[in-house]
CSV table of C-alpha atoms in Angstrom, one decimal:
chain,number,residue,atom,x,y,z
A,2,MET,CA,-37.5,15.1,-18.0
A,3,ALA,CA,-40.3,17.5,-19.2
A,4,PRO,CA,-39.2,19.7,-22.0
A,5,GLU,CA,-38.7,23.3,-21.3
A,6,THR,CA,-41.3,25.5,-23.7
A,7,SER,CA,-41.0,29.0,-22.2
A,8,GLU,CA,-39.6,31.7,-24.3
A,9,SER,CA,-36.4,32.0,-21.9
A,10,VAL,CA,-34.5,28.8,-20.5
A,11,GLU,CA,-32.8,28.6,-17.3
A,12,ILE,CA,-29.4,27.3,-17.4
A,13,THR,CA,-27.3,26.2,-14.5
A,14,ALA,CA,-23.5,25.4,-14.3
A,15,ARG,CA,-22.7,23.6,-11.4
A,16,CYS,CA,-19.9,21.3,-9.9
A,17,LEU,CA,-20.1,17.6,-8.7
A,18,CYS,CA,-20.1,18.0,-5.2
A,19,GLY,CA,-22.9,20.9,-5.3
A,20,ALA,CA,-20.6,23.6,-3.6
A,21,HIS,CA,-20.9,25.9,-6.5
A,22,SER,CA,-23.7,26.5,-8.5
A,23,PHE,CA,-24.7,29.5,-11.1
A,24,THR,CA,-27.8,30.1,-12.7
A,25,THR,CA,-29.0,32.3,-15.4
A,26,SER,CA,-31.7,33.0,-17.9
A,27,VAL,CA,-31.2,33.1,-21.7
A,28,PRO,CA,-33.8,34.0,-24.2
A,29,ARG,CA,-34.7,30.6,-26.3
A,30,SER,CA,-33.9,32.8,-29.6
A,31,ASP,CA,-30.3,33.2,-28.5
A,32,LEU,CA,-29.9,29.6,-28.3
A,33,PRO,CA,-27.9,27.3,-29.2
A,34,LEU,CA,-24.9,28.9,-27.4
A,35,LYS,CA,-21.9,29.1,-29.8
A,36,ALA,CA,-19.1,26.9,-28.2
A,37,SER,CA,-15.5,26.2,-29.4
A,38,ALA,CA,-14.0,22.8,-29.1
A,39,CYS,CA,-10.2,23.3,-27.9
A,40,HIS,CA,-7.9,20.2,-28.7
A,41,CYS,CA,-4.7,21.6,-27.7
A,42,THR,CA,-2.2,19.6,-25.7
A,43,SER,CA,-2.6,22.1,-22.6
A,44,CYS,CA,-6.5,21.6,-22.4
A,45,ARG,CA,-6.3,17.8,-22.5
A,46,HIS,CA,-3.9,17.8,-19.7
A,47,THR,CA,-5.8,20.2,-17.5
A,48,THR,CA,-8.9,18.2,-17.6
A,49,GLY,CA,-8.2,14.7,-18.5
A,50,ALA,CA,-10.9,15.0,-21.4
A,51,LEU,CA,-9.9,14.6,-25.1
A,52,HIS,CA,-10.7,18.3,-25.5
A,53,THR,CA,-12.5,21.2,-23.9
A,54,THR,CA,-15.6,22.7,-24.9
A,55,ASP,CA,-16.2,26.4,-24.0
A,56,ALA,CA,-19.0,29.1,-24.5
A,57,PRO,CA,-19.2,32.6,-23.5
A,58,TRP,CA,-21.0,32.6,-20.2
A,59,PRO,CA,-24.4,34.6,-21.0
A,60,GLY,CA,-25.3,35.5,-17.4
A,61,PRO,CA,-23.8,38.0,-14.7
A,62,ALA,CA,-20.0,37.6,-14.2
A,63,ASP,CA,-19.1,39.8,-11.1
A,64,ALA,CA,-20.3,37.0,-8.3
A,65,ILE,CA,-18.2,34.4,-10.2
A,66,ARG,CA,-15.1,36.5,-10.4
A,67,ARG,CA,-15.4,37.7,-6.7
A,68,SER,CA,-15.8,33.9,-5.7
A,69,THR,CA,-13.6,33.0,-2.7
A,70,THR,CA,-14.3,29.5,-2.9
A,71,LEU,CA,-13.5,28.8,-6.5
A,72,SER,CA,-10.0,27.7,-7.1
A,73,ARG,CA,-8.1,29.5,-9.9
A,74,TYR,CA,-5.2,27.8,-11.9
A,75,VAL,CA,-3.1,30.2,-13.9
A,76,PHE,CA,-3.4,28.2,-17.2
A,77,GLY,CA,-1.3,31.2,-19.1
A,78,ALA,CA,-0.5,34.8,-19.0
A,79,ARG,CA,-4.2,35.8,-20.3
A,80,VAL,CA,-6.4,32.7,-19.1
A,81,HIS,CA,-7.4,31.4,-15.7
A,82,VAL,CA,-9.4,28.2,-15.1
A,83,LEU,CA,-11.7,28.4,-12.3
A,84,PHE,CA,-12.5,25.0,-10.8
A,85,CYS,CA,-14.0,23.6,-7.5
A,86,GLY,CA,-11.1,22.4,-5.3
A,87,THR,CA,-13.2,19.8,-3.6
A,88,CYS,CA,-14.5,17.9,-6.7
A,89,SER,CA,-12.4,19.3,-9.4
A,90,THR,CA,-15.2,20.1,-11.7
A,91,PRO,CA,-13.7,23.1,-14.1
A,92,LEU,CA,-16.5,25.4,-14.3
A,93,PHE,CA,-15.4,28.8,-16.0
A,94,PHE,CA,-12.3,30.2,-17.8
A,95,GLU,CA,-11.4,33.8,-17.6
A,96,GLU,CA,-9.5,35.3,-20.3
A,97,PHE,CA,-7.8,38.5,-20.1
A,98,ARG,CA,-8.0,40.5,-23.5
A,99,ALA,CA,-8.3,44.2,-22.0
A,100,GLY,CA,-5.6,46.1,-20.3
A,101,PRO,CA,-4.0,45.2,-16.9
A,102,GLY,CA,-6.4,45.5,-13.9
A,103,GLU,CA,-9.4,44.8,-16.3
A,104,PRO,CA,-11.7,42.0,-15.8
A,105,GLY,CA,-11.6,39.2,-18.0
A,106,GLU,CA,-14.2,37.8,-20.3
A,107,LEU,CA,-15.7,34.5,-18.8
A,108,GLY,CA,-16.4,31.2,-20.6
A,109,VAL,CA,-18.2,28.2,-19.2
A,110,PHE,CA,-17.0,24.6,-19.6
A,111,THR,CA,-20.1,23.2,-21.4
A,112,GLY,CA,-19.8,19.7,-19.5
A,113,ALA,CA,-20.8,21.7,-16.3
A,114,LEU,CA,-24.1,22.9,-17.8
A,115,GLY,CA,-27.3,21.0,-17.2
A,116,ASN,CA,-28.8,18.6,-19.6
A,117,ASN,CA,-31.9,21.0,-20.5
A,118,ALA,CA,-34.8,19.4,-22.4
A,119,LEU,CA,-35.5,22.1,-24.7
A,120,GLY,CA,-38.5,20.4,-26.4
A,121,GLY,CA,-39.9,22.1,-29.6
A,122,ASP,CA,-40.0,20.8,-33.2
A,123,ASP,CA,-36.5,22.6,-34.2
A,124,GLY,CA,-34.4,20.1,-32.1
A,125,LYS,CA,-32.5,22.9,-30.8
A,126,ARG,CA,-29.7,22.4,-28.6
A,127,LEU,CA,-28.4,24.1,-25.7
A,128,VAL,CA,-24.9,24.3,-27.1
A,129,SER,CA,-23.7,24.4,-30.7
A,130,VAL,CA,-19.9,23.7,-31.5
A,131,VAL,CA,-19.2,25.9,-34.3
A,132,ASP,CA,-15.3,25.3,-34.8
A,133,HIS,CA,-12.3,23.1,-33.5
A,134,ILE,CA,-9.1,24.9,-32.5
A,135,PHE,CA,-5.5,23.6,-32.1
A,136,VAL,CA,-6.6,20.4,-33.9
A,137,GLY,CA,-2.8,20.3,-35.0
A,138,ASP,CA,-1.6,19.3,-31.3
A,139,THR,CA,-3.4,16.0,-31.6
A,140,ILE,CA,-1.3,14.7,-34.4
A,141,ASP,CA,-4.1,12.1,-35.2
A,142,GLY,CA,-7.0,14.7,-35.1
A,143,GLY,CA,-8.1,13.6,-31.5
A,144,ALA,CA,-12.0,13.9,-31.0
A,145,SER,CA,-12.5,16.4,-33.9
A,146,VAL,CA,-12.9,13.5,-36.1
A,147,TRP,CA,-16.2,12.6,-34.7
A,148,LEU,CA,-17.3,15.9,-33.7
A,149,ARG,CA,-18.1,17.7,-37.2
A,150,GLU,CA,-21.8,18.1,-36.8
A,151,THR,CA,-22.5,21.6,-34.9
A,152,GLY,CA,-26.0,20.7,-33.7
A,153,ASP,CA,-27.1,23.8,-35.4
A,154,GLY,CA,-28.5,23.1,-38.9
A,155,ALA,CA,-28.1,26.4,-40.3
A,156,ALA,CA,-24.3,26.6,-39.3
A,157,GLY,CA,-23.4,23.3,-41.2
A,158,ARG,CA,-20.3,21.3,-40.4
A,159,ALA,CA,-17.7,22.9,-37.7
A,160,THR,CA,-14.7,24.2,-39.0
A,161,ARG,CA,-11.2,23.0,-37.8
A,162,TRP,CA,-8.1,24.9,-37.3
A,163,PHE,CA,-4.6,23.5,-37.0
A,164,GLY,CA,-4.1,26.6,-34.7
A,165,GLY,CA,-6.1,29.2,-33.1
A,166,ARG,CA,-9.3,30.5,-34.7
A,167,GLY,CA,-8.2,32.3,-38.0
A,168,GLU,CA,-4.7,31.8,-37.3
A,169,GLY,CA,-3.1,29.9,-40.3
A,170,GLU,CA,-4.6,27.2,-42.1
A,171,GLU,CA,-7.9,25.3,-41.8
A,172,VAL,CA,-7.7,21.6,-41.6
A,173,PRO,CA,-8.7,19.7,-44.8
A,174,GLU,CA,-11.6,17.3,-44.3
A,175,ALA,CA,-9.5,14.2,-45.0
A,176,TRP,CA,-6.9,15.0,-42.3
A,177,PRO,CA,-5.3,13.3,-40.9
A,178,PRO,CA,-4.7,10.7,-43.7
A,179,VAL,CA,-5.8,7.2,-42.9
A,180,SER,CA,-2.2,6.2,-44.1
A,181,SER,CA,-0.6,8.2,-41.1
A,182,LEU,CA,-2.9,6.5,-38.5
A,183,PRO,CA,-2.1,3.0,-36.9
A,184,GLY,CA,-4.1,0.0,-37.8
A,185,ALA,CA,-6.1,-1.7,-35.3
A,186,ASP,CA,-3.6,-4.5,-35.4
A,187,VAL,CA,-0.7,-2.1,-34.8
A,188,ARG,CA,0.7,-2.1,-31.5
A,189,SER,CA,3.3,0.0,-29.8
A,190,GLU,CA,6.2,-1.7,-28.0
A,191,VAL,CA,6.9,1.4,-26.1
A,192,ALA,CA,7.9,0.5,-22.5
A,193,ASP,CA,6.5,3.7,-20.6
A,194,VAL,CA,3.8,6.1,-21.4
A,195,PRO,CA,3.6,9.1,-19.3
A,196,VAL,CA,0.3,9.9,-17.4
A,197,ARG,CA,0.5,13.6,-16.3
A,198,CYS,CA,-1.5,16.7,-15.8
A,199,ARG,CA,-0.8,20.3,-17.1
A,200,CYS,CA,1.2,21.5,-14.1
A,201,ARG,CA,2.9,18.1,-13.4
A,202,GLY,CA,1.5,18.2,-9.8
A,203,VAL,CA,0.6,14.5,-10.9
A,204,ASP,CA,3.6,12.8,-12.7
A,205,LEU,CA,3.2,9.0,-13.2
A,206,VAL,CA,3.8,6.6,-16.0
A,207,PHE,CA,1.8,3.5,-17.4
A,208,ARG,CA,4.3,0.5,-17.7
A,209,HIS,CA,3.1,-0.3,-21.0
A,210,GLY,CA,5.8,-3.0,-21.4
A,211,GLU,CA,5.2,-4.8,-18.2
A,212,HIS,CA,1.3,-4.9,-19.2
A,213,LEU,CA,2.3,-6.5,-22.6
A,214,ALA,CA,4.5,-9.0,-20.8
A,215,GLU,CA,2.1,-9.9,-18.3
A,216,PHE,CA,-0.6,-10.6,-20.6
A,217,GLU,CA,1.4,-12.2,-23.5
A,218,GLY,CA,0.0,-15.9,-24.1
A,219,MET,CA,-3.0,-15.6,-21.9
A,220,SER,CA,-6.6,-16.7,-23.3
A,221,ARG,CA,-9.4,-14.6,-23.3
A,222,ALA,CA,-10.7,-16.2,-20.2
A,223,GLU,CA,-7.7,-15.3,-18.3
A,224,LEU,CA,-7.4,-11.9,-19.5
A,225,PRO,CA,-9.1,-8.9,-17.6
A,226,TRP,CA,-12.3,-7.7,-19.6
A,227,PHE,CA,-10.7,-4.5,-20.9
A,228,VAL,CA,-7.5,-6.4,-22.7
A,229,ASP,CA,-7.9,-6.9,-26.3
A,230,PRO,CA,-7.2,-10.8,-26.6
A,231,VAL,CA,-5.2,-10.1,-29.8
A,232,THR,CA,-3.1,-7.0,-29.4
A,233,HIS,CA,-3.4,-6.7,-25.6
A,234,LYS,CA,-4.3,-2.9,-26.1
A,235,THR,CA,-6.3,-1.5,-23.3
A,236,PHE,CA,-10.1,-0.7,-24.3
A,237,ALA,CA,-11.0,2.8,-24.8
A,238,GLY,CA,-14.7,4.1,-25.3
A,239,PHE,CA,-17.5,6.7,-25.0
A,240,GLU,CA,-19.4,7.5,-22.0
A,241,GLY,CA,-22.2,9.8,-20.9
A,242,CYS,CA,-22.2,9.5,-17.1
A,243,ASP,CA,-23.3,12.5,-15.4
A,244,SER,CA,-21.0,12.5,-12.6
A,245,CYS,CA,-18.0,11.9,-14.7
A,246,ARG,CA,-19.0,14.6,-17.1
A,247,LEU,CA,-19.2,17.1,-13.9
A,248,SER,CA,-15.9,15.9,-12.8
A,249,LEU,CA,-14.3,16.8,-16.2
A,250,GLY,CA,-16.2,19.4,-17.4
A,251,ALA,CA,-16.7,17.7,-20.6
A,252,ASP,CA,-19.8,16.6,-22.4
A,253,VAL,CA,-18.2,13.1,-23.7
A,254,ILE,CA,-16.0,11.1,-21.2
A,255,HIS,CA,-13.3,9.0,-22.4
A,256,TRP,CA,-11.6,6.5,-20.1
A,257,THR,CA,-9.0,3.5,-20.5
A,258,PHE,CA,-8.4,1.0,-17.9
A,259,VAL,CA,-5.0,0.1,-16.3
A,260,MET,CA,-4.0,-2.5,-13.5
A,261,LEU,CA,-2.6,-0.5,-10.5
A,262,ARG,CA,0.5,-2.7,-10.5
A,263,HIS,CA,1.2,-1.4,-13.8
A,264,LEU,CA,1.3,2.3,-12.7
A,265,ALA,CA,4.6,3.8,-11.4
A,266,PHE,CA,5.9,7.0,-10.3
A,267,SER,CA,7.8,8.9,-12.7
A,268,GLU,CA,11.7,8.8,-12.6
A,269,GLY,CA,11.4,12.6,-12.4
A,270,THR,CA,9.4,12.6,-9.1
A,271,GLY,CA,12.5,11.4,-6.9
A,272,ARG,CA,14.0,8.6,-5.4
A,273,GLN,CA,13.0,5.3,-6.9
A,274,ASP,CA,14.1,3.2,-3.8
A,275,LEU,CA,11.0,4.2,-2.0
A,276,PRO,CA,7.9,2.0,-1.9
A,277,ALA,CA,6.2,1.4,-5.5
A,278,PHE,CA,2.9,3.2,-6.2
A,279,PRO,CA,-0.2,1.7,-4.6
A,280,ARG,CA,-1.5,-1.7,-5.8
A,281,THR,CA,-5.0,-1.6,-4.8
A,282,ALA,CA,-7.7,0.6,-4.7
A,283,ALA,CA,-7.7,0.8,-0.9
A,284,ASP,CA,-4.1,1.3,-0.6
A,285,LEU,CA,-4.2,4.2,-3.3
A,286,ASN,CA,-7.1,5.7,-0.9
A,287,ALA,CA,-5.0,5.4,2.0
A,288,ALA,CA,-2.0,6.8,0.5
A,289,VAL,CA,-3.5,9.8,-1.0
A,290,SER,CA,-5.7,10.5,2.5
A,291,ALA,CA,-2.4,9.9,4.9
A,292,GLN,CA,-1.2,12.9,6.8
A,293,ASN,CA,2.2,12.0,6.1
A,294,ARG,CA,2.1,11.1,2.6
A,295,ASP,CA,4.5,10.2,0.0
A,296,PRO,CA,5.7,13.4,-1.4
A,297,ARG,CA,5.9,11.7,-4.9
A,298,LEU,CA,2.3,11.6,-4.9
A,299,GLY,CA,2.7,15.6,-5.5
A,300,THR,CA,-0.9,17.2,-6.0
A,301,LEU,CA,-3.0,13.8,-6.3
A,302,SER,CA,-6.2,14.4,-4.5
A,303,LEU,CA,-9.5,12.4,-4.2
A,304,TYR,CA,-13.1,13.1,-4.0
A,305,ALA,CA,-15.4,10.4,-2.9
A,306,SER,CA,-18.3,11.1,-4.9
A,307,SER,CA,-20.3,8.1,-3.0
A,308,PRO,CA,-19.3,5.7,-0.1
A,309,ASP,CA,-17.5,3.4,-2.5
A,310,VAL,CA,-16.2,5.4,-5.2
A,311,GLN,CA,-13.0,7.8,-5.2
A,312,ARG,CA,-12.3,10.4,-8.1
A,313,TYR,CA,-8.7,11.3,-8.3
A,314,PHE,CA,-7.6,14.5,-9.4
A,315,CYS,CA,-4.7,17.5,-9.3
A,316,SER,CA,-5.6,20.0,-6.6
A,317,ARG,CA,-3.6,22.4,-8.5
A,318,CYS,CA,-4.8,22.4,-12.2
A,319,SER,CA,-7.9,20.5,-11.7
A,320,ALA,CA,-6.9,17.6,-14.1
A,321,THR,CA,-9.0,14.3,-13.4
A,322,VAL,CA,-6.8,11.5,-13.3
A,323,PHE,CA,-8.4,8.0,-12.0
A,324,TYR,CA,-11.7,6.8,-11.2
A,325,ALA,CA,-11.6,3.9,-8.7
A,326,CYS,CA,-14.2,2.0,-6.7
A,327,ASP,CA,-14.1,-0.5,-3.8
A,328,ASP,CA,-15.5,-3.5,-5.8
A,329,ARG,CA,-12.5,-3.6,-8.1
A,330,GLN,CA,-9.4,-3.3,-6.2
A,331,ASP,CA,-6.7,-4.1,-8.8
A,332,TYR,CA,-7.5,-1.6,-11.6
A,333,VAL,CA,-8.7,2.0,-12.2
A,334,ASP,CA,-10.2,4.0,-14.9
A,335,VAL,CA,-7.3,6.5,-16.4
A,336,ALA,CA,-8.4,9.9,-17.9
A,337,ILE,CA,-7.2,9.4,-21.8
A,338,GLY,CA,-6.3,13.0,-22.0
A,339,LEU,CA,-3.6,12.5,-19.6
A,340,LEU,CA,-1.8,10.0,-21.7
A,341,ASP,CA,1.3,11.3,-23.8
A,342,ALA,CA,1.4,8.6,-26.2
A,343,PRO,CA,3.8,8.9,-29.4
A,344,ASP,CA,1.1,8.5,-32.1
A,345,GLY,CA,-1.5,11.1,-30.9
A,346,ALA,CA,-4.2,12.2,-28.4
A,347,ARG,CA,-6.0,9.0,-29.0
A,348,ALA,CA,-3.2,7.0,-28.2
A,349,GLU,CA,-4.1,4.2,-30.8
A,350,SER,CA,-1.1,2.4,-30.7
A,351,ILE,CA,-1.8,1.2,-27.0
A,352,LEU,CA,-5.6,1.8,-26.9
A,353,SER,CA,-8.3,-0.4,-28.6
A,354,TRP,CA,-10.8,2.2,-29.5
A,355,SER,CA,-14.7,1.2,-29.8
A,356,PHE,CA,-15.9,3.5,-32.6
A,357,GLY,CA,-19.4,3.9,-33.5
A,358,SER,CA,-20.6,1.4,-30.5
A,359,THR,CA,-23.2,2.4,-27.9
A,360,PRO,CA,-21.7,4.7,-25.1
A,361,SER,CA,-21.7,3.4,-21.7
A,362,TRP,CA,-24.2,5.5,-19.3
A,363,LEU,CA,-26.2,6.5,-22.1
A,364,GLN,CA,-29.3,6.8,-19.8
A,365,ASP,CA,-27.8,9.6,-18.2
A,366,VAL,CA,-28.2,11.9,-21.5
A,367,ALA,CA,-31.7,10.7,-22.5
A,368,GLY,CA,-34.4,13.4,-23.1
A,369,GLY,CA,-32.0,16.3,-22.7
A,370,TRP,CA,-30.1,18.4,-25.3
A,371,ARG,CA,-27.1,15.9,-25.1
A,372,ASP,CA,-29.3,13.0,-26.3
A,373,GLY,CA,-29.0,14.6,-30.0
A,374,LEU,CA,-25.3,15.2,-29.4
A,375,PHE,CA,-24.5,11.5,-28.6
A,376,THR,CA,-26.7,10.5,-31.7
A,377,ASP,CA,-24.4,12.7,-33.9
A,378,ILE,CA,-21.2,11.3,-32.3
A,379,VAL,CA,-22.1,7.5,-32.4
A,380,LYS,CA,-23.3,8.0,-36.2
A,381,GLU,CA,-19.9,10.1,-36.9
A,382,ALA,CA,-17.8,7.8,-35.4
A,383,GLU,CA,-19.2,4.8,-37.0
A,384,LYS,CA,-19.1,6.5,-40.5
A,385,TRP,CA,-15.4,7.5,-39.8
A,386,ARG,CA,-14.7,4.0,-38.8
A,387,VAL,CA,-16.2,2.4,-41.9
A,388,GLU,CA,-14.3,5.0,-44.1
A,389,ARG,CA,-11.0,4.4,-42.4
A,390,GLY,CA,-11.5,0.6,-43.0
A,391,TYR,CA,-11.1,0.3,-39.1
A,392,PRO,CA,-12.6,-3.1,-37.7
A,393,LYS,CA,-15.2,-3.3,-35.0
A,394,ASN,CA,-13.8,-3.5,-31.5
A,395,TRP,CA,-13.7,-6.9,-30.0
A,396,ARG,CA,-15.8,-5.8,-27.2
A,397,ARG,CA,-18.6,-4.5,-29.6
A,398,VAL,CA,-18.5,-7.7,-31.4
A,399,GLU,CA,-18.9,-9.8,-28.2
A,400,LEU,CA,-21.8,-7.6,-27.4
A,401,GLU,CA,-23.5,-7.7,-30.4
A,402,GLU,CA,-23.1,-11.5,-30.7
A,403,ALA,CA,-24.7,-11.7,-27.3
A,404,GLU,CA,-27.7,-9.8,-28.3
A,405,LYS,CA,-28.3,-12.0,-31.2
A,406,LYS,CA,-28.3,-14.8,-29.1
A,407,THR,CA,-31.0,-13.4,-26.7
A,408,GLU,CA,-33.2,-12.2,-29.5
A,409,LYS,CA,-33.3,-16.1,-30.9
């Protein structure tokens, strides 16, 4: 990826399927774009990400506002989300601060922006996260605990707010206290964990109790690769995949993994004497694509980003729900932002996090401005893990031991 060295930088916001692309030029001196990370429950359930990161759109807004092909979700009385109805990418939000009938201010979801290689000796990034808002919603701090570096040396560490910017208290450096967080060996025995989008068009449950019962007593060799051999929590990690980034509109992606037989329709979606939730990726594809589909599927839609990959999302509010592919029929990736776990946004009582390990698909960020972002995140997550006294994830230990053997 060749670095850009001119006095202006061309930035593009685009969706995964390519139906929407908006480009503008920004003076290099105006970079990085000042962004805010929102950790509120609503943003997590509107995207599937652990948080959203938004910056003011620096280009013309009229063409975006007038677009007849962008889907629009009324997020709130003053905020609309503009997304691609084909592939789910959330591109912009429009915030109405002026009077009735006046156009709103446009912000861009930074995950929809390209991974420009800015070059230069200043290490400048395209985006700098200057603050975190509604961190209180997470209960456990969510992703804010490893996103403190702004990417702009002059700005220092990003400010965290329990509520909106400048509203109420700032989040203390040591919040949440380690004593309030579940240890790596502490497991929730909750039977069901809701998996739902913001608009509730997708309303499912992870049958956590069934998951634990099935895998209890199994050896490491018998367990699926994503199940912790001691606690039976499911793996949660960090990912830099370009396609997933565009799908969720987030710079960093966090998935966990669930057997399809451990997913079910919520009791609130109607009759439970109807067929169970699809048990294979092929059956899920067929069910969602059917002309006379099960109404309990609600607004669940799919986009085939490649011939063997299906990305499931809510067609009304844009939330990414699942990633599925043809060569693994019995389980799917589940967007962690949709989980409603009792202990907080990271759902540590049911997930086994690999803090500080090398993210997957790191090659997709190499050479661009996100390269530095991921370097900081890995460093911050590892520092936080060590300070907290949280052990290395079992998958990380296995991979590191395998690497040592190959080096001998």
